Amino acid sequence: MPPGVDPEAFSWFQTVDADHSGYISIKELKQALVNSNWSAFNDETCLMMINMFDKTKSGRIDIFAFSALWRFIQQWKNLFQQYDRDRSGSINFSELQQALSQMGYNLSPQFTQLLLARYSQRASNSSIQLDSFIQLCTQLQSITDAFQEKDTGRVGSVRLSYEDFLTMAATRML
Ligand SMILES: [Ca+2]
């Protein structure tokens, strides 16, 4: 087993690496991850996570990157279970509102509703599964970081040129 790699992540890697190439492709990752309703993780979230941990820009990840990705997913899974207060296996509007507030976001109910509509599956417009929860929180954090880099005085508003705005959006779209 490679040094610094979690034994559980290592064992999972062997299973997920279906063609034994030594790398996990987005297709293999997608097949390995399921939500609590047994649906496969959505493509957008899998692509986002591969891009986050694939430092070589090859579209696949080795055991070390996979180990980091595995920890990342475990952390979000724990938070998801913590915020899923009614143990339904999904996050509804009030659970999402509470989750975001506990993460330090100060968002209106209207904006939370917009997030829920954007990230929930078409079939269930009122709640989100683990994959979309990871995607929502990661993208919200990334966009918030971009804003706060500009909002140096922490006043909650910034002046942006059109191209600054586009740059912010383009570089944060994972
Ligand atoms: Ca719930």
CSV table of N, CA and C and ligand atoms in Angstrom, one decimal:
chain,number,residue,atom,x,y,z
A,1,MET,N,0.8,-1.2,0.0
A,1,MET,CA,0.0,0.0,0.0
A,1,MET,C,0.9,1.3,0.0
A,2,PRO,N,0.6,2.2,-0.9
A,2,PRO,CA,1.4,3.4,-0.9
A,2,PRO,C,1.3,4.2,0.4
A,3,PRO,N,2.5,4.9,0.8
A,3,PRO,CA,2.5,5.6,2.0
A,3,PRO,C,1.5,6.8,2.0
A,4,GLY,N,0.9,7.1,3.2
A,4,GLY,CA,0.0,8.2,3.3
A,4,GLY,C,-1.4,8.0,2.8
A,5,VAL,N,-1.6,6.8,2.3
A,5,VAL,CA,-3.0,6.5,1.7
A,5,VAL,C,-3.8,5.7,2.8
A,6,ASP,N,-5.0,6.2,3.0
A,6,ASP,CA,-5.9,5.6,3.9
A,6,ASP,C,-6.2,4.2,3.5
A,7,PRO,N,-6.1,3.2,4.4
A,7,PRO,CA,-6.4,1.8,4.0
A,7,PRO,C,-7.8,1.6,3.4
A,8,GLU,N,-8.8,2.3,3.9
A,8,GLU,CA,-10.1,2.1,3.4
A,8,GLU,C,-10.2,2.7,2.0
A,9,ALA,N,-9.6,3.8,1.8
A,9,ALA,CA,-9.5,4.5,0.4
A,9,ALA,C,-8.8,3.5,-0.5
A,10,PHE,N,-7.7,2.9,-0.1
A,10,PHE,CA,-6.9,2.0,-0.9
A,10,PHE,C,-7.8,0.8,-1.4
A,11,SER,N,-8.5,0.3,-0.4
A,11,SER,CA,-9.3,-0.9,-0.7
A,11,SER,C,-10.5,-0.5,-1.7
A,12,TRP,N,-11.0,0.7,-1.5
A,12,TRP,CA,-12.1,1.2,-2.4
A,12,TRP,C,-11.5,1.4,-3.8
A,13,PHE,N,-10.3,1.9,-3.8
A,13,PHE,CA,-9.7,2.2,-5.1
A,13,PHE,C,-9.6,1.0,-6.0
A,14,GLN,N,-9.2,-0.1,-5.3
A,14,GLN,CA,-9.0,-1.4,-6.0
A,14,GLN,C,-10.4,-1.8,-6.7
A,15,THR,N,-11.4,-1.6,-5.9
A,15,THR,CA,-12.8,-2.0,-6.4
A,15,THR,C,-13.2,-1.0,-7.6
A,16,VAL,N,-13.0,0.3,-7.4
A,16,VAL,CA,-13.5,1.3,-8.3
A,16,VAL,C,-12.7,1.2,-9.6
A,17,ASP,N,-11.4,0.9,-9.5
A,17,ASP,CA,-10.5,0.9,-10.7
A,17,ASP,C,-10.8,-0.4,-11.5
A,18,ALA,N,-12.0,-0.5,-12.1
A,18,ALA,CA,-12.5,-1.7,-12.7
A,18,ALA,C,-11.6,-2.3,-13.8
A,19,ASP,N,-10.9,-1.4,-14.6
A,19,ASP,CA,-10.0,-2.0,-15.6
A,19,ASP,C,-8.6,-2.1,-15.1
A,20,HIS,N,-8.4,-1.9,-13.8
A,20,HIS,CA,-7.0,-2.1,-13.2
A,20,HIS,C,-5.9,-1.3,-13.9
A,21,SER,N,-6.3,-0.1,-14.4
A,21,SER,CA,-5.3,0.8,-15.1
A,21,SER,C,-4.4,1.5,-14.1
A,22,GLY,N,-4.8,1.5,-12.8
A,22,GLY,CA,-4.0,2.3,-11.8
A,22,GLY,C,-4.6,3.7,-11.7
A,23,TYR,N,-5.6,4.0,-12.5
A,23,TYR,CA,-6.2,5.3,-12.4
A,23,TYR,C,-7.8,5.2,-12.4
A,24,ILE,N,-8.4,6.2,-11.8
A,24,ILE,CA,-9.9,6.2,-11.8
A,24,ILE,C,-10.3,7.2,-12.9
A,25,SER,N,-11.1,6.8,-13.8
A,25,SER,CA,-11.7,7.7,-14.8
A,25,SER,C,-13.0,8.2,-14.2
A,26,ILE,N,-13.6,9.2,-14.9
A,26,ILE,CA,-14.8,9.8,-14.5
A,26,ILE,C,-15.9,8.7,-14.5
A,27,LYS,N,-15.9,7.9,-15.5
A,27,LYS,CA,-16.9,6.8,-15.7
A,27,LYS,C,-16.8,5.8,-14.5
A,28,GLU,N,-15.6,5.5,-14.1
A,28,GLU,CA,-15.4,4.5,-13.0
A,28,GLU,C,-15.9,5.2,-11.7
A,29,LEU,N,-15.6,6.4,-11.6
A,29,LEU,CA,-16.0,7.2,-10.3
A,29,LEU,C,-17.5,7.2,-10.2
A,30,LYS,N,-18.1,7.5,-11.4
A,30,LYS,CA,-19.6,7.6,-11.4
A,30,LYS,C,-20.3,6.3,-11.0
A,31,GLN,N,-19.7,5.2,-11.5
A,31,GLN,CA,-20.2,3.9,-11.2
A,31,GLN,C,-20.1,3.5,-9.7
A,32,ALA,N,-19.1,4.1,-9.1
A,32,ALA,CA,-18.8,3.7,-7.7
A,32,ALA,C,-19.6,4.5,-6.6
A,33,LEU,N,-20.1,5.7,-7.0
A,33,LEU,CA,-20.7,6.5,-6.0
A,33,LEU,C,-22.2,6.5,-6.1
A,34,VAL,N,-22.9,6.3,-5.0
A,34,VAL,CA,-24.4,6.3,-5.0
A,34,VAL,C,-24.9,7.2,-3.9
A,35,ASN,N,-26.1,7.8,-4.2
A,35,ASN,CA,-26.8,8.6,-3.2
A,35,ASN,C,-27.6,7.6,-2.3
A,36,SER,N,-28.2,8.2,-1.3
A,36,SER,CA,-29.0,7.3,-0.4
A,36,SER,C,-30.2,6.7,-1.0
A,37,ASN,N,-30.7,7.3,-2.1
A,37,ASN,CA,-31.8,6.7,-2.8
A,37,ASN,C,-31.3,5.7,-3.9
A,38,TRP,N,-30.0,5.4,-3.9
A,38,TRP,CA,-29.4,4.4,-4.8
A,38,TRP,C,-29.2,5.0,-6.2
A,39,SER,N,-29.5,6.3,-6.4
A,39,SER,CA,-29.2,6.8,-7.8
A,39,SER,C,-27.7,7.1,-7.9
A,40,ALA,N,-27.1,6.9,-9.1
A,40,ALA,CA,-25.7,7.2,-9.3
A,40,ALA,C,-25.5,8.7,-9.1
A,41,PHE,N,-24.2,9.1,-8.7
A,41,PHE,CA,-23.9,10.5,-8.7
A,41,PHE,C,-24.0,11.1,-10.1
A,42,ASN,N,-24.5,12.4,-10.1
A,42,ASN,CA,-24.7,13.0,-11.4
A,42,ASN,C,-23.3,13.3,-12.1
A,43,ASP,N,-23.3,13.5,-13.4
A,43,ASP,CA,-22.1,13.7,-14.2
A,43,ASP,C,-21.4,15.0,-13.7
A,44,GLU,N,-22.2,16.1,-13.5
A,44,GLU,CA,-21.6,17.4,-13.2
A,44,GLU,C,-20.7,17.3,-11.9
A,45,THR,N,-21.3,16.6,-10.9
A,45,THR,CA,-20.6,16.5,-9.6
A,45,THR,C,-19.3,15.6,-9.8
A,46,CYS,N,-19.4,14.5,-10.5
A,46,CYS,CA,-18.2,13.7,-10.8
A,46,CYS,C,-17.2,14.4,-11.5
A,47,LEU,N,-17.6,15.2,-12.5
A,47,LEU,CA,-16.6,15.9,-13.3
A,47,LEU,C,-15.9,17.0,-12.4
A,48,MET,N,-16.7,17.7,-11.6
A,48,MET,CA,-16.2,18.7,-10.7
A,48,MET,C,-15.2,18.1,-9.8
A,49,MET,N,-15.5,17.0,-9.2
A,49,MET,CA,-14.6,16.4,-8.2
A,49,MET,C,-13.3,15.9,-8.9
A,50,ILE,N,-13.4,15.3,-10.1
A,50,ILE,CA,-12.2,14.8,-10.8
A,50,ILE,C,-11.3,16.0,-11.1
A,51,ASN,N,-11.9,17.1,-11.6
A,51,ASN,CA,-11.2,18.3,-11.9
A,51,ASN,C,-10.5,18.9,-10.6
A,52,MET,N,-11.2,18.8,-9.5
A,52,MET,CA,-10.6,19.4,-8.3
A,52,MET,C,-9.4,18.6,-7.8
A,53,PHE,N,-9.3,17.3,-8.0
A,53,PHE,CA,-8.3,16.5,-7.5
A,53,PHE,C,-7.3,16.0,-8.6
A,54,ASP,N,-7.6,16.2,-9.8
A,54,ASP,CA,-6.7,15.8,-10.9
A,54,ASP,C,-5.8,17.0,-11.2
A,55,LYS,N,-4.6,17.0,-10.5
A,55,LYS,CA,-3.7,18.1,-10.6
A,55,LYS,C,-2.9,18.1,-12.0
A,56,THR,N,-2.9,16.9,-12.6
A,56,THR,CA,-2.2,16.8,-13.9
A,56,THR,C,-3.0,17.1,-15.1
A,57,LYS,N,-4.3,17.4,-14.9
A,57,LYS,CA,-5.3,17.7,-16.0
A,57,LYS,C,-5.4,16.6,-17.0
A,58,SER,N,-5.3,15.4,-16.5
A,58,SER,CA,-5.4,14.2,-17.5
A,58,SER,C,-6.8,13.6,-17.5
A,59,GLY,N,-7.7,14.1,-16.7
A,59,GLY,CA,-9.1,13.6,-16.7
A,59,GLY,C,-9.2,12.3,-15.9
A,60,ARG,N,-8.2,11.9,-15.2
A,60,ARG,CA,-8.3,10.7,-14.4
A,60,ARG,C,-7.4,10.9,-13.1
A,61,ILE,N,-7.6,10.2,-12.1
A,61,ILE,CA,-6.8,10.4,-10.8
A,61,ILE,C,-6.2,9.1,-10.4
A,62,ASP,N,-5.0,9.3,-9.8
A,62,ASP,CA,-4.2,8.1,-9.2
A,62,ASP,C,-4.7,7.9,-7.8
A,63,ILE,N,-4.0,6.9,-7.1
A,63,ILE,CA,-4.4,6.5,-5.8
A,63,ILE,C,-4.2,7.7,-4.8
A,64,PHE,N,-3.2,8.5,-4.9
A,64,PHE,CA,-3.0,9.6,-4.0
A,64,PHE,C,-4.1,10.7,-4.1
A,65,ALA,N,-4.5,11.0,-5.3
A,65,ALA,CA,-5.6,12.0,-5.6
A,65,ALA,C,-6.9,11.4,-5.1
A,66,PHE,N,-7.0,10.1,-5.4
A,66,PHE,CA,-8.2,9.4,-5.0
A,66,PHE,C,-8.4,9.4,-3.5
A,67,SER,N,-7.3,9.2,-2.8
A,67,SER,CA,-7.3,9.1,-1.3
A,67,SER,C,-7.8,10.5,-0.8
A,68,ALA,N,-7.3,11.6,-1.4
A,68,ALA,CA,-7.8,12.9,-1.0
A,68,ALA,C,-9.3,13.1,-1.3
A,69,LEU,N,-9.6,12.7,-2.5
A,69,LEU,CA,-11.0,12.8,-2.9
A,69,LEU,C,-11.9,12.0,-2.0
A,70,TRP,N,-11.5,10.8,-1.6
A,70,TRP,CA,-12.2,9.9,-0.7
A,70,TRP,C,-12.5,10.6,0.7
A,71,ARG,N,-11.4,11.3,1.2
A,71,ARG,CA,-11.6,12.1,2.4
A,71,ARG,C,-12.6,13.2,2.2
A,72,PHE,N,-12.5,13.9,1.1
A,72,PHE,CA,-13.4,15.0,0.8
A,72,PHE,C,-14.9,14.5,0.8
A,73,ILE,N,-15.1,13.3,0.1
A,73,ILE,CA,-16.5,12.8,0.1
A,73,ILE,C,-17.0,12.4,1.4
A,74,GLN,N,-16.1,11.8,2.2
A,74,GLN,CA,-16.5,11.3,3.6
A,74,GLN,C,-16.9,12.5,4.4
A,75,GLN,N,-16.1,13.6,4.3
A,75,GLN,CA,-16.5,14.8,5.1
A,75,GLN,C,-17.8,15.4,4.7
A,76,TRP,N,-18.1,15.4,3.4
A,76,TRP,CA,-19.4,15.9,3.0
A,76,TRP,C,-20.5,15.0,3.4
A,77,LYS,N,-20.2,13.7,3.3
A,77,LYS,CA,-21.2,12.7,3.7
A,77,LYS,C,-21.6,12.9,5.1
A,78,ASN,N,-20.6,13.1,6.0
A,78,ASN,CA,-20.9,13.3,7.4
A,78,ASN,C,-21.8,14.5,7.6
A,79,LEU,N,-21.4,15.6,7.0
A,79,LEU,CA,-22.2,16.9,7.1
A,79,LEU,C,-23.6,16.7,6.6
A,80,PHE,N,-23.7,16.0,5.5
A,80,PHE,CA,-25.0,15.7,4.9
A,80,PHE,C,-25.9,15.0,5.8
A,81,GLN,N,-25.4,14.0,6.5
A,81,GLN,CA,-26.1,13.2,7.4
A,81,GLN,C,-26.5,14.0,8.7
A,82,GLN,N,-25.6,14.9,9.0
A,82,GLN,CA,-25.8,15.8,10.2
A,82,GLN,C,-27.0,16.8,9.9
A,83,TYR,N,-27.0,17.3,8.6
A,83,TYR,CA,-28.0,18.3,8.3
A,83,TYR,C,-29.3,17.7,7.8
A,84,ASP,N,-29.3,16.4,7.5
A,84,ASP,CA,-30.5,15.7,7.1
A,84,ASP,C,-31.3,15.3,8.4
A,85,ARG,N,-31.9,16.3,9.0
A,85,ARG,CA,-32.4,16.1,10.4
A,85,ARG,C,-33.5,15.1,10.5
A,86,ASP,N,-34.3,15.0,9.5
A,86,ASP,CA,-35.4,14.0,9.5
A,86,ASP,C,-35.0,12.7,9.0
A,87,ARG,N,-33.7,12.5,8.7
A,87,ARG,CA,-33.2,11.2,8.2
A,87,ARG,C,-33.9,10.7,7.0
A,88,SER,N,-34.3,11.6,6.1
A,88,SER,CA,-35.1,11.2,4.9
A,88,SER,C,-34.1,10.8,3.8
A,89,GLY,N,-32.8,11.0,4.0
A,89,GLY,CA,-31.8,10.7,2.9
A,89,GLY,C,-31.7,11.8,1.9
A,90,SER,N,-32.4,12.9,2.1
A,90,SER,CA,-32.2,14.1,1.2
A,90,SER,C,-32.4,15.4,2.0
A,91,ILE,N,-31.9,16.5,1.5
A,91,ILE,CA,-32.0,17.8,2.2
A,91,ILE,C,-33.1,18.6,1.6
A,92,ASN,N,-34.0,19.0,2.4
A,92,ASN,CA,-35.1,19.8,2.0
A,92,ASN,C,-34.9,21.3,2.2
A,93,PHE,N,-35.8,22.1,1.9
A,93,PHE,CA,-35.6,23.6,2.0
A,93,PHE,C,-35.1,24.0,3.4
A,94,SER,N,-35.9,23.6,4.5
A,94,SER,CA,-35.5,24.1,5.8
A,94,SER,C,-34.2,23.5,6.3
A,95,GLU,N,-33.9,22.2,5.9
A,95,GLU,CA,-32.6,21.6,6.2
A,95,GLU,C,-31.5,22.4,5.5
A,96,LEU,N,-31.7,22.8,4.3
A,96,LEU,CA,-30.7,23.5,3.5
A,96,LEU,C,-30.4,24.9,4.1
A,97,GLN,N,-31.5,25.5,4.5
A,97,GLN,CA,-31.4,26.9,5.1
A,97,GLN,C,-30.5,26.8,6.3
A,98,GLN,N,-30.8,25.8,7.2
A,98,GLN,CA,-30.1,25.6,8.4
A,98,GLN,C,-28.6,25.3,8.2
A,99,ALA,N,-28.4,24.4,7.2
A,99,ALA,CA,-27.1,24.0,6.8
A,99,ALA,C,-26.2,25.2,6.4
A,100,LEU,N,-26.8,25.9,5.5
A,100,LEU,CA,-26.0,27.1,4.9
A,100,LEU,C,-25.7,28.1,6.0
A,101,SER,N,-26.7,28.3,6.9
A,101,SER,CA,-26.5,29.3,8.0
A,101,SER,C,-25.4,28.8,8.9
A,102,GLN,N,-25.4,27.5,9.2
A,102,GLN,CA,-24.4,26.9,10.1
A,102,GLN,C,-23.0,27.0,9.5
A,103,MET,N,-23.0,26.9,8.1
A,103,MET,CA,-21.7,27.0,7.4
A,103,MET,C,-21.2,28.5,7.3
A,104,GLY,N,-22.1,29.4,7.8
A,104,GLY,CA,-21.6,30.8,7.9
A,104,GLY,C,-22.2,31.7,6.8
A,105,TYR,N,-23.1,31.2,6.0
A,105,TYR,CA,-23.6,32.0,4.9
A,105,TYR,C,-24.8,32.7,5.4
A,106,ASN,N,-25.0,34.0,4.9
A,106,ASN,CA,-26.1,34.8,5.3
A,106,ASN,C,-26.9,35.0,4.1
A,107,LEU,N,-27.8,34.1,3.8
A,107,LEU,CA,-28.6,34.1,2.5
A,107,LEU,C,-30.1,34.2,2.8
A,108,SER,N,-30.8,34.9,1.8
A,108,SER,CA,-32.2,35.1,2.0
A,108,SER,C,-32.9,33.7,1.7
A,109,PRO,N,-34.1,33.6,2.2
A,109,PRO,CA,-34.9,32.4,1.8
A,109,PRO,C,-35.1,32.3,0.3
A,110,GLN,N,-35.3,33.4,-0.3
A,110,GLN,CA,-35.5,33.4,-1.8
A,110,GLN,C,-34.3,32.8,-2.5
A,111,PHE,N,-33.1,33.2,-2.1
A,111,PHE,CA,-31.9,32.7,-2.7
A,111,PHE,C,-31.7,31.2,-2.4
A,112,THR,N,-32.0,30.8,-1.2
A,112,THR,CA,-31.9,29.4,-0.8
A,112,THR,C,-32.8,28.6,-1.7
A,113,GLN,N,-34.0,29.1,-1.9
A,113,GLN,CA,-35.0,28.5,-2.8
A,113,GLN,C,-34.5,28.3,-4.2
A,114,LEU,N,-33.8,29.4,-4.7
A,114,LEU,CA,-33.2,29.4,-6.0
A,114,LEU,C,-32.1,28.3,-6.1
A,115,LEU,N,-31.3,28.2,-5.1
A,115,LEU,CA,-30.3,27.1,-5.1
A,115,LEU,C,-30.9,25.7,-5.1
A,116,LEU,N,-32.0,25.6,-4.3
A,116,LEU,CA,-32.6,24.3,-4.3
A,116,LEU,C,-33.2,23.9,-5.6
A,117,ALA,N,-33.8,24.9,-6.3
A,117,ALA,CA,-34.4,24.6,-7.6
A,117,ALA,C,-33.3,24.3,-8.6
A,118,ARG,N,-32.1,25.0,-8.5
A,118,ARG,CA,-31.0,24.8,-9.4
A,118,ARG,C,-30.4,23.4,-9.3
A,119,TYR,N,-30.2,23.0,-8.0
A,119,TYR,CA,-29.5,21.8,-7.7
A,119,TYR,C,-30.3,20.5,-7.5
A,120,SER,N,-31.6,20.7,-7.3
A,120,SER,CA,-32.4,19.5,-7.1
A,120,SER,C,-32.7,18.7,-8.4
A,121,GLN,N,-32.8,17.4,-8.3
A,121,GLN,CA,-33.1,16.7,-9.5
A,121,GLN,C,-34.5,17.0,-10.0
A,122,ARG,N,-34.7,16.9,-11.3
A,122,ARG,CA,-36.0,17.3,-11.9
A,122,ARG,C,-37.1,16.5,-11.3
A,123,ALA,N,-36.9,15.2,-10.9
A,123,ALA,CA,-38.0,14.4,-10.4
A,123,ALA,C,-38.4,14.9,-9.0
A,124,SER,N,-37.5,15.4,-8.2
A,124,SER,CA,-37.9,15.9,-6.9
A,124,SER,C,-37.4,17.3,-6.7
A,125,ASN,N,-38.3,18.2,-7.1
A,125,ASN,CA,-37.9,19.6,-7.1
A,125,ASN,C,-37.7,20.3,-5.7
A,126,SER,N,-38.0,19.5,-4.7
A,126,SER,CA,-38.0,20.1,-3.4
A,126,SER,C,-36.9,19.6,-2.4
A,127,SER,N,-36.0,18.7,-2.9
A,127,SER,CA,-35.0,18.2,-2.0
A,127,SER,C,-33.7,17.8,-2.8
A,128,ILE,N,-32.6,17.8,-2.2
A,128,ILE,CA,-31.4,17.4,-2.9
A,128,ILE,C,-30.7,16.2,-2.3
A,129,GLN,N,-30.0,15.4,-3.2
A,129,GLN,CA,-29.3,14.2,-2.7
A,129,GLN,C,-27.8,14.6,-2.4
A,130,LEU,N,-27.1,13.7,-1.9
A,130,LEU,CA,-25.7,13.9,-1.5
A,130,LEU,C,-24.8,14.5,-2.7
A,131,ASP,N,-25.0,14.0,-3.9
A,131,ASP,CA,-24.1,14.5,-5.0
A,131,ASP,C,-24.4,16.0,-5.3
A,132,SER,N,-25.6,16.4,-5.3
A,132,SER,CA,-26.0,17.8,-5.6
A,132,SER,C,-25.6,18.7,-4.4
A,133,PHE,N,-25.7,18.1,-3.2
A,133,PHE,CA,-25.3,18.8,-2.0
A,133,PHE,C,-23.8,19.2,-2.0
A,134,ILE,N,-23.0,18.2,-2.4
A,134,ILE,CA,-21.6,18.4,-2.5
A,134,ILE,C,-21.3,19.5,-3.6
A,135,GLN,N,-22.0,19.4,-4.7
A,135,GLN,CA,-21.8,20.3,-5.8
A,135,GLN,C,-22.2,21.7,-5.4
A,136,LEU,N,-23.4,21.8,-4.8
A,136,LEU,CA,-23.9,23.1,-4.4
A,136,LEU,C,-22.9,23.8,-3.4
A,137,CYS,N,-22.5,23.1,-2.4
A,137,CYS,CA,-21.7,23.7,-1.3
A,137,CYS,C,-20.3,24.1,-1.8
A,138,THR,N,-19.7,23.2,-2.7
A,138,THR,CA,-18.4,23.5,-3.3
A,138,THR,C,-18.4,24.7,-4.2
A,139,GLN,N,-19.5,24.8,-5.0
A,139,GLN,CA,-19.5,25.9,-5.9
A,139,GLN,C,-19.9,27.2,-5.2
A,140,LEU,N,-20.8,27.1,-4.2
A,140,LEU,CA,-21.1,28.3,-3.4
A,140,LEU,C,-19.9,28.8,-2.7
A,141,GLN,N,-19.1,27.9,-2.2
A,141,GLN,CA,-17.8,28.3,-1.5
A,141,GLN,C,-16.8,29.0,-2.4
A,142,SER,N,-16.7,28.4,-3.6
A,142,SER,CA,-15.8,28.9,-4.6
A,142,SER,C,-16.1,30.3,-5.1
A,143,ILE,N,-17.4,30.5,-5.3
A,143,ILE,CA,-17.9,31.8,-5.8
A,143,ILE,C,-17.8,32.8,-4.7
A,144,THR,N,-18.1,32.4,-3.4
A,144,THR,CA,-18.0,33.3,-2.3
A,144,THR,C,-16.5,33.7,-2.1
A,145,ASP,N,-15.6,32.8,-2.2
A,145,ASP,CA,-14.2,33.1,-2.1
A,145,ASP,C,-13.8,34.1,-3.1
A,146,ALA,N,-14.3,34.0,-4.4
A,146,ALA,CA,-14.0,34.9,-5.4
A,146,ALA,C,-14.5,36.3,-5.1
A,147,PHE,N,-15.7,36.4,-4.5
A,147,PHE,CA,-16.3,37.6,-4.2
A,147,PHE,C,-15.5,38.3,-3.0
A,148,GLN,N,-15.1,37.5,-2.0
A,148,GLN,CA,-14.4,38.0,-0.9
A,148,GLN,C,-13.0,38.5,-1.2
A,149,GLU,N,-12.4,37.9,-2.3
A,149,GLU,CA,-11.1,38.4,-2.7
A,149,GLU,C,-11.2,39.9,-3.2
A,150,LYS,N,-12.4,40.2,-3.8
A,150,LYS,CA,-12.6,41.6,-4.2
A,150,LYS,C,-13.1,42.5,-3.1
A,151,ASP,N,-13.9,41.9,-2.3
A,151,ASP,CA,-14.6,42.6,-1.2
A,151,ASP,C,-13.6,42.7,0.0
A,152,THR,N,-12.5,43.4,-0.2
A,152,THR,CA,-11.4,43.4,0.8
A,152,THR,C,-11.9,44.0,2.1
A,153,GLY,N,-12.8,45.0,2.1
A,153,GLY,CA,-13.2,45.7,3.3
A,153,GLY,C,-14.3,45.0,4.0
A,154,ARG,N,-14.8,43.8,3.4
A,154,ARG,CA,-15.9,43.0,4.0
A,154,ARG,C,-17.1,43.8,4.2
A,155,VAL,N,-17.5,44.6,3.2
A,155,VAL,CA,-18.7,45.4,3.3
A,155,VAL,C,-19.9,44.7,2.6
A,156,GLY,N,-19.6,43.7,1.9
A,156,GLY,CA,-20.7,42.9,1.3
A,156,GLY,C,-21.1,43.4,-0.1
A,157,SER,N,-20.4,44.3,-0.7
A,157,SER,CA,-20.6,44.7,-2.1
A,157,SER,C,-19.3,45.1,-2.7
A,158,VAL,N,-19.2,44.9,-4.0
A,158,VAL,CA,-18.0,45.2,-4.8
A,158,VAL,C,-18.4,45.9,-6.1
A,159,ARG,N,-17.4,46.7,-6.7
A,159,ARG,CA,-17.6,47.2,-8.0
A,159,ARG,C,-16.8,46.3,-8.9
A,160,LEU,N,-17.4,45.8,-10.0
A,160,LEU,CA,-16.7,44.9,-10.9
A,160,LEU,C,-16.9,45.4,-12.3
A,161,SER,N,-15.8,45.4,-13.1
A,161,SER,CA,-16.0,45.6,-14.6
A,161,SER,C,-16.6,44.4,-15.2
A,162,TYR,N,-17.1,44.5,-16.4
A,162,TYR,CA,-17.7,43.4,-17.1
A,162,TYR,C,-16.7,42.2,-17.2
A,163,GLU,N,-15.5,42.6,-17.6
A,163,GLU,CA,-14.5,41.5,-17.8
A,163,GLU,C,-14.1,40.9,-16.5
A,164,ASP,N,-14.0,41.6,-15.4
A,164,ASP,CA,-13.7,41.1,-14.1
A,164,ASP,C,-14.8,40.1,-13.7
A,165,PHE,N,-16.0,40.4,-14.0
A,165,PHE,CA,-17.1,39.6,-13.7
A,165,PHE,C,-17.0,38.3,-14.4
A,166,LEU,N,-16.7,38.4,-15.7
A,166,LEU,CA,-16.6,37.2,-16.6
A,166,LEU,C,-15.4,36.3,-16.1
A,167,THR,N,-14.3,37.0,-15.8
A,167,THR,CA,-13.2,36.2,-15.3
A,167,THR,C,-13.5,35.5,-14.0
A,168,MET,N,-14.2,36.1,-13.1
A,168,MET,CA,-14.6,35.5,-11.9
A,168,MET,C,-15.5,34.2,-12.2
A,169,ALA,N,-16.4,34.4,-13.1
A,169,ALA,CA,-17.3,33.3,-13.4
A,169,ALA,C,-16.6,32.2,-14.1
A,170,ALA,N,-15.8,32.5,-15.1
A,170,ALA,CA,-15.1,31.5,-15.9
A,170,ALA,C,-14.1,30.7,-15.1
A,171,THR,N,-13.4,31.4,-14.2
A,171,THR,CA,-12.4,30.6,-13.5
A,171,THR,C,-13.0,29.8,-12.3
A,172,ARG,N,-14.2,30.1,-11.9
A,172,ARG,CA,-14.8,29.4,-10.8
A,172,ARG,C,-15.7,28.3,-11.2
A,173,MET,N,-16.0,28.2,-12.5
A,173,MET,CA,-16.9,27.2,-13.0
A,173,MET,C,-16.1,25.9,-13.1
A,174,LEU,N,-16.2,25.1,-12.1
A,174,LEU,CA,-15.4,23.9,-12.0
A,174,LEU,C,-15.8,22.8,-13.0
B,1,CA,CA,-34.2,15.4,5.0
